[in-house]
Amino acid sequence: MDANNPNNEKRSTPQYALYQRENFWQANDGKTALFNTEPGKLEELAKEKLSQGGWYYASSNAGQSYTHLANRQAFYRHRIIPRMLVDTNTRDSSTTIFGHKVSAPIGFAPVGINKIYHPLGELPVAKVAKELNLPYCLSTAGSTSIEDVAEANGQGPRFFQLYMPHDDELTISLLERAYKSGFTACILTLDTWQLGWRHNDIETGNYAFYRGIGADLGLTDPVFQKRLAEDGIDPKKDPQRAGAKWIDNVWHGRAHSWERMPWLIEQWKRISGSMPFCLKGIQSVGDAKKAVEIGCDGIVVSNHAGRQVDGACASLDALERIVEAVGDKTYIMYDSGIRGASDVFKALALGAKFVYVGRLWIWGLSIMGEFGVRHVMKSLLSDFDIMMNVAGFQSIEQMTKEHLESTPKAYAMIAERSKL
């Protein structure tokens, strides 16, 4: 493609499609792309690089992985209808989320314990997110302190994903740290009071926190430090007990209820000066309506990528129902099963305003750290930019349901497996 296209200067977003040209051209210098970003091959390469524990934790799903399979099947039943002779020269992939103008409707999903994928943990991920001007979402189960992640993310847009403890003082401390560190939205995850049953992790006792790995976000919290002292636990001498105490406060197995939500919303709004509060893990229309009723600023339609409830409905199918019910009443985001630009398009066309990507950048981090994350996410942006160009879409607002050819929900009854 022409790198000197005069329309480049008229675009409000970088021409990410040029990353394709960059990779084609560098062969003249004896270089090739860092690695293949086709999702299946990306996953295979990550498996070669990771320890058994790292691989199992990243790849395991709940039960027999049927929800994970359903997520992918749901994408397959929708087909994009391209449009021809549309002037896409000045196409714009940007959008606005919670007051932040970002490069594309794509964000870094909250993923815990990144240090099992790379020694630097969340830091290179947050850095790349800032470079690409894509929102970064930090998990409460992160393996780096809130403050250090914020420093790595610089002026980038960032949100804090909360796993809510039953210790109110600790909850407030986490929210205060997030706000002071420049996180501009709180997203409460609802589907993970404890981990789902994941066979490979159970078989190998694969729980990094109980091995004393990955509890840095908690160990740097002043309230949690006080709790450790009260129990006589020295995290330097007994990292296993310290890690266990932290994660048992986060994935505690004790459900919260709708009655607790007004208190949490009130605390975050008080601390942050009324910044957005969202719920993640919504799959039913009834829950989406409740979220609107209690005053949530947004919801993330997600089944945790099939990692929590086996045999559940596809998240993309849930998205359609939820958009129809409350699409005009709240900001709807999507998570679960995104593997490429066409998936992003389909989720947006079905009514999501924004999508989160998780496993793709985890594989990139596992393969080559910061360079791997950058390559994976720049490739996704390039894929998305090129798709807009060749499919005839000038902006994400034009990606609507009328541009999809959708078949009925007739998924195979035979037990299938999909690594994607």
Short mmCIF file of C-alpha atoms in Angstrom, two decimals:
data_model
loop_
_atom_site.label_atom_id
_atom_site.label_comp_id
_atom_site.label_asym_id
_atom_site.label_seq_id
_atom_site.Cartn_x
_atom_site.Cartn_y
_atom_site.Cartn_z
CA MET A 1 0.00 0.00 0.00
CA ASP A 2 1.07 3.59 -0.59
CA ALA A 3 2.80 4.91 2.51
CA ASN A 4 2.52 8.46 1.17
CA ASN A 5 -1.22 8.45 0.65
CA PRO A 6 -2.25 12.13 1.02
CA ASN A 7 -5.37 11.08 2.91
CA ASN A 8 -3.19 10.03 5.83
CA GLU A 9 -2.98 13.64 6.98
CA LYS A 10 -6.76 13.92 7.10
CA ARG A 11 -7.28 10.96 9.39
CA SER A 12 -7.78 11.45 13.10
CA THR A 13 -6.25 8.06 13.87
CA PRO A 14 -2.96 6.52 12.70
CA GLN A 15 -3.15 4.42 9.54
CA TYR A 16 -2.54 1.16 11.35
CA ALA A 17 -2.85 -0.69 8.04
CA LEU A 18 0.72 0.45 7.34
CA TYR A 19 1.92 -2.16 9.84
CA GLN A 20 1.14 -4.67 7.11
CA ARG A 21 3.42 -2.80 4.68
CA GLU A 22 6.12 -2.52 7.32
CA ASN A 23 6.16 -6.28 7.76
CA PHE A 24 6.15 -6.92 4.01
CA TRP A 25 8.98 -4.44 3.36
CA GLN A 26 11.36 -5.59 6.08
CA ALA A 27 11.93 -8.86 4.20
CA ASN A 28 14.17 -6.76 1.93
CA ASP A 29 16.43 -6.30 4.95
CA GLY A 30 16.41 -9.99 5.79
CA LYS A 31 13.82 -9.61 8.53
CA THR A 32 10.38 -11.06 9.07
CA ALA A 33 7.54 -10.46 11.51
CA LEU A 34 8.32 -11.35 15.12
CA PHE A 35 5.92 -14.30 14.99
CA ASN A 36 2.68 -15.46 13.41
CA THR A 37 -0.38 -13.78 14.95
CA GLU A 38 -2.95 -16.25 13.60
CA PRO A 39 -4.72 -17.13 16.87
CA GLY A 40 -4.14 -20.88 16.69
CA LYS A 41 -0.44 -20.55 15.91
CA LEU A 42 -0.11 -17.79 18.48
CA GLU A 43 -1.53 -20.11 21.11
CA GLU A 44 0.79 -22.96 20.08
CA LEU A 45 3.86 -20.75 20.34
CA ALA A 46 2.80 -19.47 23.76
CA LYS A 47 2.43 -23.05 24.95
CA GLU A 48 6.04 -23.73 23.91
CA LYS A 49 7.28 -20.70 25.85
CA LEU A 50 5.29 -21.03 29.07
CA SER A 51 5.81 -23.26 32.07
CA GLN A 52 3.18 -25.94 32.56
CA GLY A 53 1.55 -23.86 35.30
CA GLY A 54 1.54 -20.71 33.20
CA TRP A 55 0.06 -22.54 30.24
CA TYR A 56 -2.62 -24.29 32.28
CA TYR A 57 -3.71 -21.13 34.03
CA ALA A 58 -3.93 -19.14 30.80
CA SER A 59 -5.63 -21.82 28.71
CA SER A 60 -7.89 -23.66 31.15
CA ASN A 61 -11.62 -23.17 31.01
CA ALA A 62 -14.41 -24.27 33.31
CA GLY A 63 -15.39 -27.93 33.16
CA GLN A 64 -15.29 -29.40 29.68
CA SER A 65 -14.79 -26.02 27.94
CA TYR A 66 -18.28 -26.02 26.41
CA THR A 67 -18.88 -22.36 27.22
CA HIS A 68 -15.57 -21.49 25.61
CA LEU A 69 -16.67 -23.45 22.53
CA ALA A 70 -20.07 -21.75 22.51
CA ASN A 71 -18.40 -18.34 22.49
CA ARG A 72 -16.59 -19.18 19.26
CA GLN A 73 -19.59 -20.89 17.66
CA ALA A 74 -21.66 -17.75 18.21
CA PHE A 75 -19.20 -15.69 16.20
CA TYR A 76 -19.25 -18.21 13.36
CA ARG A 77 -22.99 -17.86 12.82
CA HIS A 78 -22.67 -14.20 11.83
CA ARG A 79 -21.18 -13.13 8.49
CA ILE A 80 -20.13 -9.62 7.49
CA ILE A 81 -21.73 -8.14 4.35
CA PRO A 82 -19.05 -5.94 2.69
CA ARG A 83 -19.94 -2.69 0.91
CA MET A 84 -18.15 -1.58 -2.26
CA LEU A 85 -17.14 1.81 -3.68
CA VAL A 86 -17.26 3.49 -0.30
CA ASP A 87 -14.69 6.27 0.23
CA THR A 88 -12.77 4.76 3.12
CA ASN A 89 -9.65 6.84 2.56
CA THR A 90 -10.39 8.98 5.59
CA ARG A 91 -11.84 6.17 7.70
CA ASP A 92 -11.70 6.64 11.45
CA SER A 93 -11.43 3.75 13.91
CA SER A 94 -11.54 5.97 16.99
CA THR A 95 -14.21 6.09 19.65
CA THR A 96 -14.81 7.71 23.01
CA ILE A 97 -15.16 5.72 26.21
CA PHE A 98 -15.86 7.43 29.54
CA GLY A 99 -14.52 10.73 28.24
CA HIS A 100 -11.35 9.26 26.69
CA LYS A 101 -10.87 9.44 22.92
CA VAL A 102 -9.08 6.20 22.03
CA SER A 103 -7.62 4.72 18.85
CA ALA A 104 -10.20 1.97 18.47
CA PRO A 105 -13.10 0.38 20.36
CA ILE A 106 -10.65 -2.19 21.73
CA GLY A 107 -9.26 -2.44 25.25
CA PHE A 108 -6.92 -4.64 27.27
CA ALA A 109 -9.11 -6.93 29.37
CA PRO A 110 -8.27 -7.33 33.06
CA VAL A 111 -6.12 -10.44 33.50
CA GLY A 112 -4.56 -11.50 36.80
CA ILE A 113 -1.06 -12.63 37.78
CA ASN A 114 0.78 -11.56 34.64
CA LYS A 115 4.09 -12.52 36.28
CA ILE A 116 3.40 -16.17 35.50
CA TYR A 117 3.57 -15.15 31.83
CA HIS A 118 6.52 -12.77 32.02
CA PRO A 119 8.82 -11.59 34.85
CA LEU A 120 7.79 -7.95 34.38
CA GLY A 121 4.12 -8.82 34.81
CA GLU A 122 1.64 -6.09 34.02
CA LEU A 123 4.21 -3.35 33.34
CA PRO A 124 4.95 -3.99 29.65
CA VAL A 125 1.26 -4.49 28.95
CA ALA A 126 0.32 -1.16 30.52
CA LYS A 127 3.15 0.54 28.63
CA VAL A 128 2.03 -0.76 25.23
CA ALA A 129 -1.60 0.16 25.97
CA LYS A 130 -0.51 3.76 26.50
CA GLU A 131 1.58 3.78 23.31
CA LEU A 132 -1.37 2.58 21.26
CA ASN A 133 -3.87 4.80 23.11
CA LEU A 134 -6.04 1.85 24.05
CA PRO A 135 -7.66 1.54 27.50
CA TYR A 136 -5.88 -0.71 29.97
CA CYS A 137 -7.85 -2.48 32.69
CA LEU A 138 -5.92 -3.66 35.76
CA SER A 139 -7.16 -6.71 37.65
CA THR A 140 -7.33 -6.80 41.44
CA ALA A 141 -5.54 -10.13 41.01
CA GLY A 142 -2.68 -8.33 39.28
CA SER A 143 0.88 -9.22 40.25
CA THR A 144 2.20 -5.65 40.28
CA SER A 145 1.24 -2.75 42.52
CA ILE A 146 -1.46 -0.34 41.40
CA GLU A 147 1.00 2.52 41.60
CA ASP A 148 3.69 0.88 39.47
CA VAL A 149 1.18 -0.07 36.80
CA ALA A 150 -0.05 3.51 36.70
CA GLU A 151 3.51 4.77 36.25
CA ALA A 152 4.07 2.37 33.35
CA ASN A 153 0.79 3.44 31.76
CA GLY A 154 1.70 7.14 31.99
CA GLN A 155 -1.06 9.32 30.58
CA GLY A 156 -2.88 6.39 29.04
CA PRO A 157 -6.56 5.78 29.80
CA ARG A 158 -6.93 3.11 32.47
CA PHE A 159 -9.68 1.45 34.48
CA PHE A 160 -9.57 -0.61 37.66
CA GLN A 161 -11.29 -4.00 37.77
CA LEU A 162 -12.39 -4.83 41.30
CA TYR A 163 -12.79 -8.20 42.95
CA MET A 164 -14.65 -7.04 46.01
CA PRO A 165 -13.38 -8.28 49.39
CA HIS A 166 -15.72 -8.76 52.34
CA ASP A 167 -13.40 -6.46 54.28
CA ASP A 168 -14.91 -3.02 53.64
CA GLU A 169 -11.81 -1.17 54.82
CA LEU A 170 -9.71 -3.13 52.33
CA THR A 171 -12.21 -2.47 49.52
CA ILE A 172 -12.10 1.25 50.18
CA SER A 173 -8.30 1.20 50.32
CA LEU A 174 -8.12 -0.47 46.89
CA LEU A 175 -10.52 2.07 45.41
CA GLU A 176 -8.62 4.99 46.92
CA ARG A 177 -5.32 3.71 45.58
CA ALA A 178 -6.83 3.24 42.13
CA TYR A 179 -8.28 6.76 42.05
CA LYS A 180 -5.09 8.37 43.32
CA SER A 181 -3.17 6.47 40.64
CA GLY A 182 -5.26 7.85 37.81
CA PHE A 183 -7.68 4.99 37.16
CA THR A 184 -10.83 6.67 35.86
CA ALA A 185 -13.46 3.94 36.09
CA CYS A 186 -14.24 1.04 38.42
CA ILE A 187 -15.42 -2.23 36.90
CA LEU A 188 -16.70 -4.80 39.39
CA THR A 189 -16.45 -8.42 38.23
CA LEU A 190 -19.48 -10.44 39.36
CA ASP A 191 -18.77 -13.98 38.19
CA THR A 192 -15.64 -14.83 40.14
CA TRP A 193 -16.24 -15.00 43.88
CA GLN A 194 -14.09 -18.08 43.44
CA LEU A 195 -12.50 -19.80 40.46
CA GLY A 196 -14.54 -22.17 38.34
CA TRP A 197 -13.62 -25.87 38.28
CA ARG A 198 -10.69 -26.10 35.86
CA HIS A 199 -9.46 -29.67 35.51
CA ASN A 200 -5.83 -29.05 34.57
CA ASP A 201 -5.29 -26.55 37.36
CA ILE A 202 -6.86 -28.89 39.91
CA GLU A 203 -4.79 -31.86 38.77
CA THR A 204 -1.51 -29.98 39.18
CA GLY A 205 -2.37 -27.82 42.21
CA ASN A 206 -1.81 -24.85 39.93
CA TYR A 207 -2.60 -21.82 42.08
CA ALA A 208 0.28 -19.34 42.00
CA PHE A 209 -0.92 -17.32 44.98
CA TYR A 210 -0.67 -20.37 47.24
CA ARG A 211 2.93 -20.75 46.05
CA GLY A 212 3.69 -17.19 47.13
CA ILE A 213 3.64 -15.79 43.59
CA GLY A 214 1.65 -12.85 42.27
CA ALA A 215 0.21 -11.17 45.36
CA ASP A 216 2.12 -7.91 44.91
CA LEU A 217 -0.98 -5.76 44.42
CA GLY A 218 -2.26 -6.85 47.81
CA LEU A 219 1.09 -6.90 49.59
CA THR A 220 1.54 -3.21 48.76
CA ASP A 221 -1.82 -2.24 50.25
CA PRO A 222 -1.59 -0.54 53.68
CA VAL A 223 -4.83 -2.08 54.97
CA PHE A 224 -3.83 -5.56 53.86
CA GLN A 225 -0.38 -5.07 55.38
CA LYS A 226 -2.19 -4.33 58.64
CA ARG A 227 -4.21 -7.54 58.27
CA LEU A 228 -1.02 -9.54 57.78
CA ALA A 229 0.50 -8.01 60.90
CA GLU A 230 -2.65 -8.79 62.88
CA ASP A 231 -2.26 -12.47 61.91
CA GLY A 232 1.48 -12.48 62.56
CA ILE A 233 2.34 -13.20 58.92
CA ASP A 234 5.65 -11.90 57.56
CA PRO A 235 5.32 -11.96 53.75
CA LYS A 236 9.07 -12.14 53.29
CA LYS A 237 9.45 -15.16 55.55
CA ASP A 238 6.18 -16.87 54.66
CA PRO A 239 5.13 -15.80 51.14
CA GLN A 240 2.80 -18.78 50.78
CA ARG A 241 0.63 -17.82 53.75
CA ALA A 242 0.74 -14.15 52.74
CA GLY A 243 -0.28 -14.97 49.17
CA ALA A 244 -3.02 -17.27 50.37
CA LYS A 245 -4.42 -14.65 52.75
CA TRP A 246 -4.50 -12.10 49.94
CA ILE A 247 -6.23 -14.23 47.34
CA ASP A 248 -8.62 -15.65 49.95
CA ASN A 249 -9.73 -12.04 50.47
CA VAL A 250 -10.25 -11.61 46.72
CA TRP A 251 -11.54 -14.98 45.47
CA HIS A 252 -13.14 -15.70 48.80
CA GLY A 253 -16.02 -17.94 47.75
CA ARG A 254 -18.54 -15.74 49.56
CA ALA A 255 -21.03 -14.19 47.17
CA HIS A 256 -22.12 -10.57 47.29
CA SER A 257 -25.69 -9.62 46.39
CA TRP A 258 -27.52 -6.76 44.68
CA GLU A 259 -28.18 -5.26 48.11
CA ARG A 260 -24.45 -4.47 48.47
CA MET A 261 -24.17 -2.61 45.18
CA PRO A 262 -25.55 0.78 46.27
CA TRP A 263 -22.92 0.93 49.04
CA LEU A 264 -20.09 0.13 46.64
CA ILE A 265 -21.29 2.60 44.02
CA GLU A 266 -21.59 5.27 46.70
CA GLN A 267 -18.02 4.64 47.90
CA TRP A 268 -16.51 4.79 44.43
CA LYS A 269 -18.46 7.90 43.48
CA ARG A 270 -17.42 9.60 46.74
CA ILE A 271 -13.75 8.68 46.31
CA SER A 272 -13.50 9.44 42.60
CA GLY A 273 -15.78 12.43 42.27
CA SER A 274 -18.47 10.48 40.40
CA MET A 275 -16.32 8.66 37.86
CA PRO A 276 -17.96 5.74 35.99
CA PHE A 277 -18.90 2.52 37.76
CA CYS A 278 -19.63 -0.64 35.75
CA LEU A 279 -20.53 -4.29 36.28
CA LYS A 280 -18.71 -7.08 34.42
CA GLY A 281 -20.10 -10.57 33.92
CA ILE A 282 -23.67 -9.72 32.92
CA GLN A 283 -25.33 -12.45 30.83
CA SER A 284 -29.05 -12.19 31.56
CA VAL A 285 -31.49 -9.49 30.54
CA GLY A 286 -32.82 -9.37 34.09
CA ASP A 287 -29.38 -8.60 35.51
CA ALA A 288 -28.79 -5.96 32.84
CA LYS A 289 -32.03 -4.24 33.82
CA LYS A 290 -31.06 -4.34 37.50
CA ALA A 291 -27.71 -2.76 36.66
CA VAL A 292 -29.52 0.10 34.96
CA GLU A 293 -31.95 0.46 37.88
CA ILE A 294 -29.21 0.83 40.49
CA GLY A 295 -27.41 3.47 38.45
CA CYS A 296 -24.47 1.70 36.82
CA ASP A 297 -22.77 3.72 34.11
CA GLY A 298 -22.04 0.66 32.00
CA ILE A 299 -21.97 -3.12 31.85
CA VAL A 300 -19.59 -5.65 30.35
CA VAL A 301 -21.41 -8.56 28.74
CA SER A 302 -19.04 -11.40 29.55
CA ASN A 303 -18.89 -15.02 30.66
CA HIS A 304 -15.23 -14.71 31.66
CA ALA A 305 -14.24 -16.31 28.34
CA GLY A 306 -15.82 -19.58 29.45
CA ARG A 307 -13.60 -19.88 32.53
CA GLN A 308 -16.30 -19.81 35.21
CA VAL A 309 -19.55 -21.59 34.29
CA ASP A 310 -19.35 -24.58 31.97
CA GLY A 311 -22.26 -25.18 29.61
CA ALA A 312 -23.36 -21.55 29.74
CA CYS A 313 -24.79 -19.45 26.93
CA ALA A 314 -22.47 -17.78 24.45
CA SER A 315 -21.61 -14.26 25.50
CA LEU A 316 -22.29 -12.94 21.98
CA ASP A 317 -25.79 -14.41 22.06
CA ALA A 318 -26.35 -12.76 25.43
CA LEU A 319 -25.18 -9.46 23.94
CA GLU A 320 -27.99 -9.45 21.38
CA ARG A 321 -30.66 -9.96 24.01
CA ILE A 322 -29.19 -7.39 26.38
CA VAL A 323 -28.76 -4.72 23.71
CA GLU A 324 -32.39 -5.13 22.71
CA ALA A 325 -33.47 -4.67 26.33
CA VAL A 326 -31.21 -1.87 27.63
CA GLY A 327 -29.02 -0.77 24.73
CA ASP A 328 -30.35 2.77 24.88
CA LYS A 329 -30.09 3.01 28.67
CA THR A 330 -26.46 2.20 29.50
CA TYR A 331 -22.99 1.87 27.94
CA ILE A 332 -22.59 -1.74 26.82
CA MET A 333 -19.15 -3.33 26.48
CA TYR A 334 -18.31 -6.85 25.37
CA ASP A 335 -15.79 -9.47 26.45
CA SER A 336 -15.28 -13.20 25.70
CA GLY A 337 -13.94 -14.89 22.59
CA ILE A 338 -12.54 -12.00 20.53
CA ARG A 339 -9.83 -13.41 18.25
CA GLY A 340 -9.59 -10.94 15.36
CA ALA A 341 -10.91 -7.83 13.64
CA SER A 342 -13.99 -9.56 12.26
CA ASP A 343 -14.98 -10.54 15.80
CA VAL A 344 -14.63 -6.93 16.91
CA PHE A 345 -16.84 -5.87 14.00
CA LYS A 346 -19.51 -8.46 14.81
CA ALA A 347 -19.71 -7.46 18.49
CA LEU A 348 -20.02 -3.79 17.54
CA ALA A 349 -22.61 -4.55 14.88
CA LEU A 350 -24.67 -6.44 17.45
CA GLY A 351 -24.74 -3.40 19.71
CA ALA A 352 -21.61 -3.30 21.86
CA LYS A 353 -19.91 0.08 22.04
CA PHE A 354 -16.53 -1.34 23.04
CA VAL A 355 -14.79 -4.73 23.31
CA TYR A 356 -12.02 -6.16 25.49
CA VAL A 357 -9.31 -8.54 24.34
CA GLY A 358 -7.53 -10.88 26.77
CA ARG A 359 -5.96 -14.10 25.58
CA LEU A 360 -4.41 -12.60 22.43
CA TRP A 361 -2.18 -10.21 24.33
CA ILE A 362 -1.50 -12.82 27.02
CA TRP A 363 -0.02 -15.03 24.32
CA GLY A 364 2.03 -12.11 23.02
CA LEU A 365 3.32 -11.34 26.51
CA SER A 366 4.21 -14.99 27.04
CA ILE A 367 6.09 -15.23 23.76
CA MET A 368 8.12 -12.04 23.76
CA GLY A 369 7.19 -9.70 26.61
CA GLU A 370 6.68 -6.07 25.66
CA PHE A 371 7.62 -6.73 22.02
CA GLY A 372 5.13 -9.57 21.85
CA VAL A 373 2.26 -7.53 23.30
CA ARG A 374 3.02 -4.68 20.90
CA HIS A 375 3.17 -6.99 17.88
CA VAL A 376 -0.11 -8.72 18.72
CA MET A 377 -2.05 -5.53 19.41
CA LYS A 378 -0.61 -3.56 16.48
CA SER A 379 -1.49 -6.52 14.28
CA LEU A 380 -5.06 -6.48 15.60
CA LEU A 381 -5.34 -2.73 14.95
CA SER A 382 -3.92 -3.22 11.46
CA ASP A 383 -6.35 -6.06 10.81
CA PHE A 384 -9.23 -3.83 11.96
CA ASP A 385 -8.08 -0.84 9.88
CA ILE A 386 -7.65 -2.99 6.76
CA MET A 387 -11.04 -4.62 7.30
CA MET A 388 -12.71 -1.20 7.46
CA ASN A 389 -10.96 -0.30 4.21
CA VAL A 390 -11.77 -3.41 2.18
CA ALA A 391 -15.24 -4.02 3.65
CA GLY A 392 -16.34 -0.43 3.08
CA PHE A 393 -16.83 1.13 6.51
CA GLN A 394 -15.74 4.66 7.34
CA SER A 395 -16.39 4.62 11.07
CA ILE A 396 -17.43 2.25 13.81
CA GLU A 397 -20.85 3.93 13.97
CA GLN A 398 -21.57 2.42 10.55
CA MET A 399 -21.07 -1.12 11.87
CA THR A 400 -24.66 -2.11 12.53
CA LYS A 401 -26.73 -5.28 12.53
CA GLU A 402 -28.00 -4.71 8.98
CA HIS A 403 -24.48 -5.42 7.77
CA LEU A 404 -24.49 -8.93 9.19
CA GLU A 405 -25.93 -12.06 7.65
CA SER A 406 -26.89 -14.18 10.65
CA THR A 407 -27.99 -17.80 10.78
CA PRO A 408 -30.17 -19.34 13.53
CA LYS A 409 -28.66 -20.64 16.75
CA ALA A 410 -28.20 -24.21 15.60
CA TYR A 411 -24.99 -25.27 17.24
CA ALA A 412 -23.72 -28.82 16.86
CA MET A 413 -24.96 -31.15 19.58
CA ILE A 414 -21.85 -33.31 19.26
CA ALA A 415 -19.19 -32.57 21.84
CA GLU A 416 -16.51 -30.60 20.02
CA ARG A 417 -13.25 -29.01 21.00
CA SER A 418 -11.74 -25.79 19.80
CA LYS A 419 -8.34 -24.45 20.76
CA LEU A 420 -9.47 -21.05 19.52
#
